Short mmCIF file of C-alpha atoms in Angstrom, two decimals:
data_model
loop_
_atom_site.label_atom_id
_atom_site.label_comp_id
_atom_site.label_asym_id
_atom_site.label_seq_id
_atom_site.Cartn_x
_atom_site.Cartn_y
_atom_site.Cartn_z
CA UNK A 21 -37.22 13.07 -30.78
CA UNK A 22 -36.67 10.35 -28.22
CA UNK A 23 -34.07 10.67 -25.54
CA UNK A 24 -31.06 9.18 -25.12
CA UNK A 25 -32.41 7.49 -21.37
CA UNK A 26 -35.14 6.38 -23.19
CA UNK A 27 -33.20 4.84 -26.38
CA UNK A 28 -30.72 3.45 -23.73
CA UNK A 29 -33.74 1.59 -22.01
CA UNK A 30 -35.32 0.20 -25.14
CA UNK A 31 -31.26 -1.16 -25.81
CA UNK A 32 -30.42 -2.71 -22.29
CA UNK A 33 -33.89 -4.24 -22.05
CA UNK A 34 -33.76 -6.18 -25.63
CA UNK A 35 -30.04 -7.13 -24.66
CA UNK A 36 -29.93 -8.16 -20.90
CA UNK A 37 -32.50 -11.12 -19.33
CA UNK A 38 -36.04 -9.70 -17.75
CA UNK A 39 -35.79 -8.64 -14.85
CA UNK A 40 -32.44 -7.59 -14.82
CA UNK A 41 -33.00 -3.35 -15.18
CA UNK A 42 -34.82 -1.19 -13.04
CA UNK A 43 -36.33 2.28 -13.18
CA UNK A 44 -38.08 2.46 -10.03
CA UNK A 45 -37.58 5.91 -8.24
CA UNK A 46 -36.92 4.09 -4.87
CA UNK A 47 -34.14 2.16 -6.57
CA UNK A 48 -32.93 4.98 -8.67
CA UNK A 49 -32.38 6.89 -5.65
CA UNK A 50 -31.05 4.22 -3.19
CA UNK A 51 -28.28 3.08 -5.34
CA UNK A 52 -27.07 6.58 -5.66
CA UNK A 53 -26.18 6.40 -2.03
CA UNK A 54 -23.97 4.73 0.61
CA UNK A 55 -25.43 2.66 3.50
CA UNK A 56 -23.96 5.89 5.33
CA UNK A 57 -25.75 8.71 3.49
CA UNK A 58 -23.88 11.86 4.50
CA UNK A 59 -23.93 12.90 1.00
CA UNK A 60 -27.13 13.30 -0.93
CA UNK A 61 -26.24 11.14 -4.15
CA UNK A 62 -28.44 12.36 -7.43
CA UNK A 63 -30.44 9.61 -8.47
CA UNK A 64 -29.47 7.52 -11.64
CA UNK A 65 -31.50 7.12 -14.75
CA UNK A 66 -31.54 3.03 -14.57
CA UNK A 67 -30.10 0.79 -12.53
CA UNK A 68 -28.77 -2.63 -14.58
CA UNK A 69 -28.06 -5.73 -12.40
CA UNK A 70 -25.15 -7.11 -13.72
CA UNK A 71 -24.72 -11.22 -13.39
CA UNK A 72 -21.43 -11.68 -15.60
CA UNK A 73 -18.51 -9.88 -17.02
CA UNK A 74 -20.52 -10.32 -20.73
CA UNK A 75 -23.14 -8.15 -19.23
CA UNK A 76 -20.96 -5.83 -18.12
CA UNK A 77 -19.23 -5.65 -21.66
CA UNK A 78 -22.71 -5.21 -22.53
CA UNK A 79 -23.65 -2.21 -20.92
CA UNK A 80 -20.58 -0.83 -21.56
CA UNK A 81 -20.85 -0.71 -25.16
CA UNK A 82 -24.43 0.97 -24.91
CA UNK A 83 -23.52 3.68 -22.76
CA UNK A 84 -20.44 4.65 -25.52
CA UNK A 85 -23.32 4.31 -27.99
CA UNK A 86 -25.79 6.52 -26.40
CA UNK A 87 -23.11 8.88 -24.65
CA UNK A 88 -24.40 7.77 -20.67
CA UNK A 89 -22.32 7.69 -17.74
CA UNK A 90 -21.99 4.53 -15.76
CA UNK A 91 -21.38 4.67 -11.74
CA UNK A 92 -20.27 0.89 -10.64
CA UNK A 93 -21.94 -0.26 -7.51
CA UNK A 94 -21.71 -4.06 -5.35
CA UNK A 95 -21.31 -2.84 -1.45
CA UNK A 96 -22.65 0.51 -0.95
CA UNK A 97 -20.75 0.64 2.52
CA UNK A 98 -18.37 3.66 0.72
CA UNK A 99 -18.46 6.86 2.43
CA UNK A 100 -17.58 10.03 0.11
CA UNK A 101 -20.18 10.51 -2.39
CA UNK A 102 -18.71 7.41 -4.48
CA UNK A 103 -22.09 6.38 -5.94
CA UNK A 104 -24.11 9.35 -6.71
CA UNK A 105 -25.41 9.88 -10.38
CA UNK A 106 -24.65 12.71 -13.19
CA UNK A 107 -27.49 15.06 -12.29
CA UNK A 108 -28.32 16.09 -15.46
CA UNK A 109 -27.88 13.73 -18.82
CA UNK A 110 -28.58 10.79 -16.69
CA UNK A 111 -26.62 7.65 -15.64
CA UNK A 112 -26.64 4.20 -15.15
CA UNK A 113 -25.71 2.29 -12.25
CA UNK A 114 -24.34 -0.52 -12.82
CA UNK A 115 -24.97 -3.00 -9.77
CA UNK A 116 -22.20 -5.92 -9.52
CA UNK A 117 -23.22 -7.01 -6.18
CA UNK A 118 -25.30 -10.03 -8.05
CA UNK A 119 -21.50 -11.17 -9.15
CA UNK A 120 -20.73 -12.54 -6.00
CA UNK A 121 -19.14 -16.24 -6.86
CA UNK A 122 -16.23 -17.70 -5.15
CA UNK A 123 -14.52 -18.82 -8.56
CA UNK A 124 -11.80 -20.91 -7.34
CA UNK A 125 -9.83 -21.74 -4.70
CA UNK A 126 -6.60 -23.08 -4.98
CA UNK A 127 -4.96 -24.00 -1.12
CA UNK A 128 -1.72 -24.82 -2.40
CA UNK A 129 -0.81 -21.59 -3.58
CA UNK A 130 -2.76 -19.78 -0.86
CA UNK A 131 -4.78 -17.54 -3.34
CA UNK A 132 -8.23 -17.07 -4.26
CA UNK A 133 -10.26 -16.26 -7.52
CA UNK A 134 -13.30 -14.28 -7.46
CA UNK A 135 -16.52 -12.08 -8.71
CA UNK A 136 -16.62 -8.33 -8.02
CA UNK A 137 -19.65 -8.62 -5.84
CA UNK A 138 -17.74 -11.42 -2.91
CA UNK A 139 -17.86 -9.70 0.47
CA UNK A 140 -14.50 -10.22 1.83
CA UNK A 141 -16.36 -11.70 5.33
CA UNK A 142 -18.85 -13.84 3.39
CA UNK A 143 -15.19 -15.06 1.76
CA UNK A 144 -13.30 -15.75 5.14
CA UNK A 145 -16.50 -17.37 6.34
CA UNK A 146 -16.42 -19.71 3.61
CA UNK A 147 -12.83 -20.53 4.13
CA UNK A 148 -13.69 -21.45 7.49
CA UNK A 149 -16.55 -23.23 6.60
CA UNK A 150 -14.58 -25.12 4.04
CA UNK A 151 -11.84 -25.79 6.93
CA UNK A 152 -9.46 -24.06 5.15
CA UNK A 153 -7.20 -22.35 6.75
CA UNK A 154 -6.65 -19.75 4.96
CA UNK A 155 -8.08 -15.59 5.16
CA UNK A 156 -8.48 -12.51 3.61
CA UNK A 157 -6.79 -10.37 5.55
CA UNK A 158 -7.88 -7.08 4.27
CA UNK A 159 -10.79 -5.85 6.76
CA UNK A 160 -12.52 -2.58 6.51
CA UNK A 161 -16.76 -2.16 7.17
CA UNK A 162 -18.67 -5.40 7.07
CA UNK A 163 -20.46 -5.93 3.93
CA UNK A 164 -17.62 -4.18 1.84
CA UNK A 165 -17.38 -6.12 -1.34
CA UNK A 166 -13.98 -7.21 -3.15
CA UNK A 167 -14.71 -4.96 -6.27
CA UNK A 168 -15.70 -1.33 -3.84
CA UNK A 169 -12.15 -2.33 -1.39
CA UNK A 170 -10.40 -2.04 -4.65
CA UNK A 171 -11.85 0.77 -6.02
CA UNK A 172 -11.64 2.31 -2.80
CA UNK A 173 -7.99 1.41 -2.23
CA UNK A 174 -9.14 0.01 1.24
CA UNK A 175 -7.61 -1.23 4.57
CA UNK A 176 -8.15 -2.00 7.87
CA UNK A 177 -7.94 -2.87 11.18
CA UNK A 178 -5.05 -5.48 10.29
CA UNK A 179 -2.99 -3.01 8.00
CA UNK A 180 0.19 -3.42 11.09
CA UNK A 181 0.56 -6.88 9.99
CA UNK A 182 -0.86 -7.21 6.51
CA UNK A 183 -0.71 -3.66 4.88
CA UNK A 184 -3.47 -2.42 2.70
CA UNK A 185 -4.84 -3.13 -1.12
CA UNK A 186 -2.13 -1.46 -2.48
CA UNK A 187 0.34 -4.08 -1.32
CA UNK A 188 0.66 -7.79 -2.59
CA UNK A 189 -2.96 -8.86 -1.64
CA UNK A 190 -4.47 -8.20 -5.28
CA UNK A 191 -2.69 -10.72 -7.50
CA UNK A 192 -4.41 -9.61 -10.88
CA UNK A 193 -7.75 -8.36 -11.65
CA UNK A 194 -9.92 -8.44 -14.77
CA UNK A 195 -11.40 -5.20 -15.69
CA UNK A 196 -14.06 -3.71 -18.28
CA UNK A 197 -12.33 -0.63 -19.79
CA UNK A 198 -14.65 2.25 -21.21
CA UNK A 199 -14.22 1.26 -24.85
CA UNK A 200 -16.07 -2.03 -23.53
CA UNK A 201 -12.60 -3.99 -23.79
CA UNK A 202 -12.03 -6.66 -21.39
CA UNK A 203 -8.28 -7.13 -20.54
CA UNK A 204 -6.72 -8.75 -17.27
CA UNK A 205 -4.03 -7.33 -15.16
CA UNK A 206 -1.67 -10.40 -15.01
CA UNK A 207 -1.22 -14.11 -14.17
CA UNK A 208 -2.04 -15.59 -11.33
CA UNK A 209 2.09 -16.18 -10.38
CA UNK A 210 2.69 -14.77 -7.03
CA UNK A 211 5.25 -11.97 -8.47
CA UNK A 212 6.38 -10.80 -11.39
CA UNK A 213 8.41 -8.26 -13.24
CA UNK A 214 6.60 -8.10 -16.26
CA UNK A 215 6.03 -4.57 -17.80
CA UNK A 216 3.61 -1.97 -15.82
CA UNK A 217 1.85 -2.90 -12.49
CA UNK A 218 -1.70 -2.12 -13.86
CA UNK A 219 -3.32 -4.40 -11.42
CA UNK A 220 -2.43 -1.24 -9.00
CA UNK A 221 -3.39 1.22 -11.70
CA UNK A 222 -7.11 0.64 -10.75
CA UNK A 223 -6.94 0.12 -6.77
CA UNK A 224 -8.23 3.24 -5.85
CA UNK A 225 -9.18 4.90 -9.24
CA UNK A 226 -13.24 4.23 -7.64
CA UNK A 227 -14.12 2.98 -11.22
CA UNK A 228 -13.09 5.67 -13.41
CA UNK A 229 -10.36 4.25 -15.10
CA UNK A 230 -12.61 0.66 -16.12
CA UNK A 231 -14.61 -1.57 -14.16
CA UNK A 232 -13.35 -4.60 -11.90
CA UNK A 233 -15.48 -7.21 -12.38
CA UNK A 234 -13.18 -10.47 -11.35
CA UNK A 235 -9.98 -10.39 -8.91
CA UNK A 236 -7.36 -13.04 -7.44
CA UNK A 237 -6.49 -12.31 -3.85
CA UNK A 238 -3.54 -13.61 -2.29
CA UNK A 239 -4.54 -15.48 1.13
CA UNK A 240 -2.88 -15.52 4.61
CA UNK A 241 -2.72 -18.37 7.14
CA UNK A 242 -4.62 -18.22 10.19
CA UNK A 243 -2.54 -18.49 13.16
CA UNK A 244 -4.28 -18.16 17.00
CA UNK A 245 -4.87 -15.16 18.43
CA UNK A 246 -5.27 -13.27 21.60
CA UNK A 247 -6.27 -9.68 22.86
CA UNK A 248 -4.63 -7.28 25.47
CA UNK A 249 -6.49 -3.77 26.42
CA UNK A 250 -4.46 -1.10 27.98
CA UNK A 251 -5.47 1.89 29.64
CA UNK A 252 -3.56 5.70 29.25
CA UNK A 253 -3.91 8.87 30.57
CA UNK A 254 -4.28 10.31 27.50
CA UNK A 255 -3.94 9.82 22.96
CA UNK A 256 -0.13 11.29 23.52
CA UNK A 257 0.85 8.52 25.52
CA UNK A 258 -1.02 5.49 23.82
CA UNK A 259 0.83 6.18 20.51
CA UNK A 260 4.08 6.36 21.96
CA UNK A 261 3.62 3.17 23.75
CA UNK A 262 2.40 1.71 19.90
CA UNK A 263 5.49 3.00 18.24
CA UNK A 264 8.27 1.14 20.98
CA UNK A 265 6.13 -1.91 21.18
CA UNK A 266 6.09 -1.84 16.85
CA UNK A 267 9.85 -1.09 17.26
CA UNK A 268 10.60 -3.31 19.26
CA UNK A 269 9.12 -6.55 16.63
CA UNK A 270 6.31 -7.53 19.35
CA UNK A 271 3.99 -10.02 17.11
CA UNK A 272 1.22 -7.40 16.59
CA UNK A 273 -1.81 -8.30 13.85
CA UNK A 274 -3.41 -4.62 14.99
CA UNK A 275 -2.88 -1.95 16.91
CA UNK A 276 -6.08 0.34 17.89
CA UNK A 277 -7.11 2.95 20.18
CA UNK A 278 -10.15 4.44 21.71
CA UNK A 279 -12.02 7.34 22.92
CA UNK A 280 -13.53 7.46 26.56
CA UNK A 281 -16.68 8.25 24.23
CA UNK A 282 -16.42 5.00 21.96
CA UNK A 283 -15.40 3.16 25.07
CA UNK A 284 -18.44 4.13 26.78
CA UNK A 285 -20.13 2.60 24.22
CA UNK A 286 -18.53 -0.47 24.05
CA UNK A 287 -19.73 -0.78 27.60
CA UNK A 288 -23.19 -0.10 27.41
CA UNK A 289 -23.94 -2.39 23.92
CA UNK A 290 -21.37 -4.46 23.07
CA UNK A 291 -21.47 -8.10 24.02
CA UNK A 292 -17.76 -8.94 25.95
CA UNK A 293 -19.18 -9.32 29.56
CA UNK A 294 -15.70 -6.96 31.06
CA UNK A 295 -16.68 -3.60 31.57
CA UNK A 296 -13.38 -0.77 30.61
CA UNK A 297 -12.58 2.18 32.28
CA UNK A 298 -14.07 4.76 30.03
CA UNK A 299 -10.24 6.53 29.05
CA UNK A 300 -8.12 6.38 26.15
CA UNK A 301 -7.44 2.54 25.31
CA UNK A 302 -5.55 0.63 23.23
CA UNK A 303 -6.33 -2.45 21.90
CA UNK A 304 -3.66 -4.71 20.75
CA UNK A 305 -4.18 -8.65 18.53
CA UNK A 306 -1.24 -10.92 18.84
CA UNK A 307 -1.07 -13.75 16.62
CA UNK A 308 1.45 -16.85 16.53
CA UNK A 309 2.13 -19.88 18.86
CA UNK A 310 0.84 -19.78 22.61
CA UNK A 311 4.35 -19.17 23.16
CA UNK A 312 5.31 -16.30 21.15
CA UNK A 313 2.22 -14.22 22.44
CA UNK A 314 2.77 -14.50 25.50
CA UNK A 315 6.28 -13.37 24.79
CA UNK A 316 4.60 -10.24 22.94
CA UNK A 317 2.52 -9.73 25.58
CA UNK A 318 5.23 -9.49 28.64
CA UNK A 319 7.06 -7.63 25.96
CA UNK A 320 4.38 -5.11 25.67
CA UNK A 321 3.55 -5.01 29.17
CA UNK A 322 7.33 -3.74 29.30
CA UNK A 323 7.08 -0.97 27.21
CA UNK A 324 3.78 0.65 28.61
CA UNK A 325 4.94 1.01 31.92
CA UNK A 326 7.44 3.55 30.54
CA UNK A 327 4.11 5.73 29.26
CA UNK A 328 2.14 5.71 31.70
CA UNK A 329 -0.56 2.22 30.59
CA UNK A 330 -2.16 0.61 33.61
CA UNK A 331 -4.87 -2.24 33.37
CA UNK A 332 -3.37 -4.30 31.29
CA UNK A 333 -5.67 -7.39 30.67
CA UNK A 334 -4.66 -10.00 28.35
CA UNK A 335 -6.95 -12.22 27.01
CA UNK A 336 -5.68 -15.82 25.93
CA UNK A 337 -9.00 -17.34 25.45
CA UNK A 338 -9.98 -16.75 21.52
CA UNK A 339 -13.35 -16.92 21.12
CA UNK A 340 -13.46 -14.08 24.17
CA UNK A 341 -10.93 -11.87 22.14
CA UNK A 342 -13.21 -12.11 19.07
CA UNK A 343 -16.14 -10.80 20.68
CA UNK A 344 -14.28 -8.26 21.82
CA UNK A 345 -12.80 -7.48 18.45
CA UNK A 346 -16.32 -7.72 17.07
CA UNK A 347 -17.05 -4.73 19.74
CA UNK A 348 -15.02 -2.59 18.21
CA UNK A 349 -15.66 -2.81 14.59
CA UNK A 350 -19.41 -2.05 15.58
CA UNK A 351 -18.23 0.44 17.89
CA UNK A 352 -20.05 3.38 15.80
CA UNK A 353 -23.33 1.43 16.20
CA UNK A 354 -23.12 1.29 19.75
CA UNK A 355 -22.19 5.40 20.03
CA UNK A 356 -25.83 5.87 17.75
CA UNK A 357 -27.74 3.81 20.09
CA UNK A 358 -25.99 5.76 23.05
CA UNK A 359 -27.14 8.96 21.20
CA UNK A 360 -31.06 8.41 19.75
CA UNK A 361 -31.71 10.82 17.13
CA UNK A 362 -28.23 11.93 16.37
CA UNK A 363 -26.69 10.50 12.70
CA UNK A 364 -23.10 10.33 12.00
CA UNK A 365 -21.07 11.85 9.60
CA UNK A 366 -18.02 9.78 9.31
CA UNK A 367 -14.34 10.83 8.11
CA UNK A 368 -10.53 9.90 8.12
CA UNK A 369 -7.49 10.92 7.55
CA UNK A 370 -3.93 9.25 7.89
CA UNK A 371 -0.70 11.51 8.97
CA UNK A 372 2.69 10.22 10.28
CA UNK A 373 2.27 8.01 13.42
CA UNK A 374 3.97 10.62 15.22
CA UNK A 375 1.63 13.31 14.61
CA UNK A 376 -1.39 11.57 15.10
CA UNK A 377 -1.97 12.72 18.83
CA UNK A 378 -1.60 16.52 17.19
CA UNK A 379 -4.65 15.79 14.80
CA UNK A 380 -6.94 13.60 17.60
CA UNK A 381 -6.39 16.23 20.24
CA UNK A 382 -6.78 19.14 17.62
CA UNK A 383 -9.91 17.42 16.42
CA UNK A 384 -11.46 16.69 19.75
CA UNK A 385 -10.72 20.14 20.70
CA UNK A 386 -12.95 21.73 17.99
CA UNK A 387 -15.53 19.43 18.32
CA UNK A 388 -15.91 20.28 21.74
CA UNK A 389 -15.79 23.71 21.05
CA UNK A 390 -18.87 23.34 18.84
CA UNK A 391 -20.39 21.21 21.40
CA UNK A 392 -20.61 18.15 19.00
CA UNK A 393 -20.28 14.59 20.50
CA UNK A 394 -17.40 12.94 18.21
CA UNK A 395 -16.04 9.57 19.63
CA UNK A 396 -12.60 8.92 18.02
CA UNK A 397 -11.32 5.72 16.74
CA UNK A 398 -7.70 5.33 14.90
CA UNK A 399 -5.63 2.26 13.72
CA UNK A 400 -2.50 3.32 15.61
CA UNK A 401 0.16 1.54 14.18
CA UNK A 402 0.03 3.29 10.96
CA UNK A 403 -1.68 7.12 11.51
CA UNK A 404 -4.99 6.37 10.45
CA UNK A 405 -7.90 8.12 12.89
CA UNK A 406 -11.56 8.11 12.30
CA UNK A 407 -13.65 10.33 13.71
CA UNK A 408 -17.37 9.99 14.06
CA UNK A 409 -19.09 13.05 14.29
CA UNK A 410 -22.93 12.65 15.43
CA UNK A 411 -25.60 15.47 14.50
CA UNK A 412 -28.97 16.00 15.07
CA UNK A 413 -30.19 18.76 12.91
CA UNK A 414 -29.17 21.04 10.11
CA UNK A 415 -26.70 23.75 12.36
CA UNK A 416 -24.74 20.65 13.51
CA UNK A 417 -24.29 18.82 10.01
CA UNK A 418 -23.21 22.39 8.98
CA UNK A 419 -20.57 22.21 12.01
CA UNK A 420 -19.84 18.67 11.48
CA UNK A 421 -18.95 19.79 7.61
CA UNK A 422 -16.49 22.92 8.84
CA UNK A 423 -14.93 20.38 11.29
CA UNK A 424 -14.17 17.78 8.29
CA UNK A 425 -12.88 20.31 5.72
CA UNK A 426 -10.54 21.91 8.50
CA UNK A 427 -9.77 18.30 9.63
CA UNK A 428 -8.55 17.48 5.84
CA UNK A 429 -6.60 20.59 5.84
CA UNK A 430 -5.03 19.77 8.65
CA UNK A 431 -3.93 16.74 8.19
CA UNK A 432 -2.35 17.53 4.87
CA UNK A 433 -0.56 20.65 6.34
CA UNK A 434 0.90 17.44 9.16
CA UNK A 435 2.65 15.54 6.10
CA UNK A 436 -0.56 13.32 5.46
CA UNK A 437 -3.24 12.82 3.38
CA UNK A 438 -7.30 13.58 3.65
CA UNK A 439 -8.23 9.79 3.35
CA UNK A 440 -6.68 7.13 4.43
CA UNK A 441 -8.86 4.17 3.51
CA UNK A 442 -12.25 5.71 2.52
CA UNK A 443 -11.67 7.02 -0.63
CA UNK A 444 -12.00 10.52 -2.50
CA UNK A 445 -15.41 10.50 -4.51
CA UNK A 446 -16.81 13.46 -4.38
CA UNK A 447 -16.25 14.23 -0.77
CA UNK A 448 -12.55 14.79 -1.03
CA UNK A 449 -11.91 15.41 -4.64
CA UNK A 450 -10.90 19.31 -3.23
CA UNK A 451 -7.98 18.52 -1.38
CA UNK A 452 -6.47 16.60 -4.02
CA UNK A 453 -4.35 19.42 -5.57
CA UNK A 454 -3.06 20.83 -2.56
CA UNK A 455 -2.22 17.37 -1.20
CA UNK A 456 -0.56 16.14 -4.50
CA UNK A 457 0.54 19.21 -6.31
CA UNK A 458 -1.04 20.27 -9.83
CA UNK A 459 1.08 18.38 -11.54
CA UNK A 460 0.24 15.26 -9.93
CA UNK A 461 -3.31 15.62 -10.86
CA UNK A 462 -2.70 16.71 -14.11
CA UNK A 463 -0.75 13.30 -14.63
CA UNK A 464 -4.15 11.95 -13.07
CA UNK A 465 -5.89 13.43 -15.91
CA UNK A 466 -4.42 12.68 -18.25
CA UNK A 467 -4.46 8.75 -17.80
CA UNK A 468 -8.47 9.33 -17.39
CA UNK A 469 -8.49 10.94 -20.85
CA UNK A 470 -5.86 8.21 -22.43
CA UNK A 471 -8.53 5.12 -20.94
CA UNK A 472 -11.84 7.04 -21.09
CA UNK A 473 -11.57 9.77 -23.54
CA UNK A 474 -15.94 9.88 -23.16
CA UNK A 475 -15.24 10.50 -19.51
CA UNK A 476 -17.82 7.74 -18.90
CA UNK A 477 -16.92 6.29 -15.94
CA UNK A 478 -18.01 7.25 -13.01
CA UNK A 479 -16.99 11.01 -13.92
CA UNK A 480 -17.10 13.61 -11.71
CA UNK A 481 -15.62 12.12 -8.38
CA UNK A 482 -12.23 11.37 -7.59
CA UNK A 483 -10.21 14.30 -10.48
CA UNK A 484 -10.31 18.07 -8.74
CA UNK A 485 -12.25 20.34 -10.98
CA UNK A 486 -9.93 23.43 -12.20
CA UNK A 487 -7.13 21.62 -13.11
CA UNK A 488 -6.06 21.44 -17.05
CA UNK A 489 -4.85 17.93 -18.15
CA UNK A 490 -1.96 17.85 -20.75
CA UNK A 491 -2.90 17.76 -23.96
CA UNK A 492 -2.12 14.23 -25.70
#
């Protein structure tokens, strides 16, 4: 008897071109993990590059015929487990990153069409290139691709001015549903009241509800910008300083703040020629006229004397704030240099604004305490904290793990949640139920059931194990 992996094979490879399926160990294994392997994905059966929306019907269609689980990948920048295969039975990965045309652009109504597999800086570049000026403004880790930031349910940097997937930046999406039905969310009108929002039905379901393969994004303009850093005496006073300054309307596109570890780092590799004093610092991006950030900026310069800021620096020029900015989104790259040997193990987790000095300092606290180097990065104007926590053998990833799960905990006994912007996959799928409540998942399961009744799709990340579904 032949197996189903095998059968599968023989199917894909008489229906999809030459060269488009792969069982080579190396990729069978790679594509079961993120660019930041933390978690040891199980390698997939096959991996099927995907160059259309018809292949991806395709392959859907053979996995309900030969009963295999499919795990969508285009980025691999995710961070929780998202990609790793079944185990046993097999899977197929199904790699959209080959889908990566810029469909259409239309200026006038400030809105983009596109493939799965479009990274959204490879998109902004092209506007730019085109002269267009226009942006994404959704910006989480370089290389992310449209498709993963709306499985993921992904933000950013920018979410104080802009907000986060979940918001009005997905217009529609077309999607590849289990039963290998391809349906599309809604028009391309800017709002509507239409019947259910399914468009947000999938941001953040990480593929298990059908597969994205095609998405309009609404575009912003791009106005000038300019940088201030700001120095505290410690996280407490920083994010008081954020909240009056967002109170108070200042023309903020981000709001940031750094550890005296990631600053250090910033110092030593990253390419502004100013050197910062290696504290807690805030990073602030105006946007607007020349006239209304520099009203921001006096505004702001206002408030942080009241919380103890000094060394404010303010930098008009724009191509200088950029390279700045560009500092700190490769911050973590500069803290492994800084540390040669150690790896990362990267988390978040998002509480009220007002609590987020409890969690940093809590966090920092135990990571000291296990004498683990974790620099500590956090989008400020909305809760969000990363931290970063760097091991170098087996005791410390062990440490680093206790640290996350109590981190998770912790955040959800402050009023938050145990992701913010990275996602749940298998890393996180635990805390779901005492986050949410049962019933909450249960109603979770029970859509999965209703769209995927095979449990095809990516199964096995994102639903908590132990908790019944409804019957239908």
């Amino acid at each position: 008897m032949t197996s189903p992996i095998n059968d599968l094979f023989s199917d894909l490879q008489s229906t999809l071109t030459e060269g488009s399926i792969s069982r080579d160990p190396k990729d069978l294994t790679s594509y079961a993990h993120s660019k930041y392997p933390q978690f040891k994905g199980s390698p997939h059966s096959v991996v099927v590059h995907a160059q259309s929306t018809a292949d991806v019907v395709e392959v859907v269609k053979l996995a309900n015929k030969h009963r295999v689980p499919i795990v969508a990948y285009s980025g691999g920048t995710s961070l929780e487990g998202n990609l790793s295969g079944t185990g046993e039975g097999g899977s197929i990965c199904l790699d959209l990153s080959g889908m990566n045309k810029i469909i259409q652009i239309n200026e006038e109504d400030s809105d983009v069409v596109c493939e799965a597999g479009v990274m959204w800086n490879v998109l902004n570049a092209t506007l730019k290139e085109k002269c267009i000026p226009l942006f994404f403004p959704l910006d989480p880790a370089p290389g992310a691709t449209i498709g993963g930031m709306i499985a993921q349910g992904c933000s950013g940097s920018e979410f104080v001015r802009y907000g986060t997937a979940r918001g009005e930046y997905i217009l529609n999406l077309t999607a590849v549903l289990a039963s290998g039905e391809v349906i599309k969310t809604r028009q391309r009108a800017r709002k509507s009241s239409a019947g259910f929002d399914l468009t947000k039905l999938f941001i953040g379901a990480e593929g298990t509800l059908g597969i994205v393969t095609e998405a309009t994004l609404r575009l912003a303009p791009v106005l000038p910008i300019s940088v201030a850093v700001v120095s505290f005496p410690n996280v407490h006073s920083a994010t008081s300083a954020v909240t009056d300054i967002l109170k108070l309307g200042a023309s903020i596109q981000c709001a940031e703040i750094i550890d005296d570890i990631g600053i250090r780092a910033m110092n030593k590799y990253g390419k502004s020629t100013t050197k910062w004093q290696e504290v807690d610092t805030i990073f602030l991006k105006y946007q607007g006229s020349a006239a209304v950030m520099l009203d921001s900026s006096k505004m702001v310069e206002g408030v942080i004397a009241n919380h103890g800021g000094y060394s404010y620096h303010y930098i008009q020029d724009e191509a200088q704030a950029q390279v700045l900015w560009d500092d700190r989104k490769n911050g973590l790259f500069g803290v492994l240099q800084s540390n040669p040997g150690k790896k990362g193990f990267i988390t978040d987790v998002c509480v009220p604004v007002s609590r987020l000095p409890d969690i940093i300092t809590w966090c920092k606290n135990e990571c000291m305490q296990k004498g683990l180097i974790a620099p500590m990065t956090g989008h400020v104007g909305d809760g969000n904290f990363h931290a970063f926590i760097l091991y170098g053998n087996e005791d410390e990833f062990k440490a680093a793990q206790e640290i996350v799960d109590s981190m998770n905990r912790k955040a959800i006994e402050l009023d938050g949640t145990c992701t913010g912007e990275h996602g749940v996959g298998l890393g996180k799928k635990m805390y779901l139920t005492e986050e949410l409540g049962e019933g909450t998942v249960a109603l979770m399961k029970t859509i999965k059931a209703a769209l995927d009744p095979l449990n095809l799709l990516n199964p096995g990340k994102l639903y908590p194990d132990g908790v019944p579904r409804p019957s239908l």
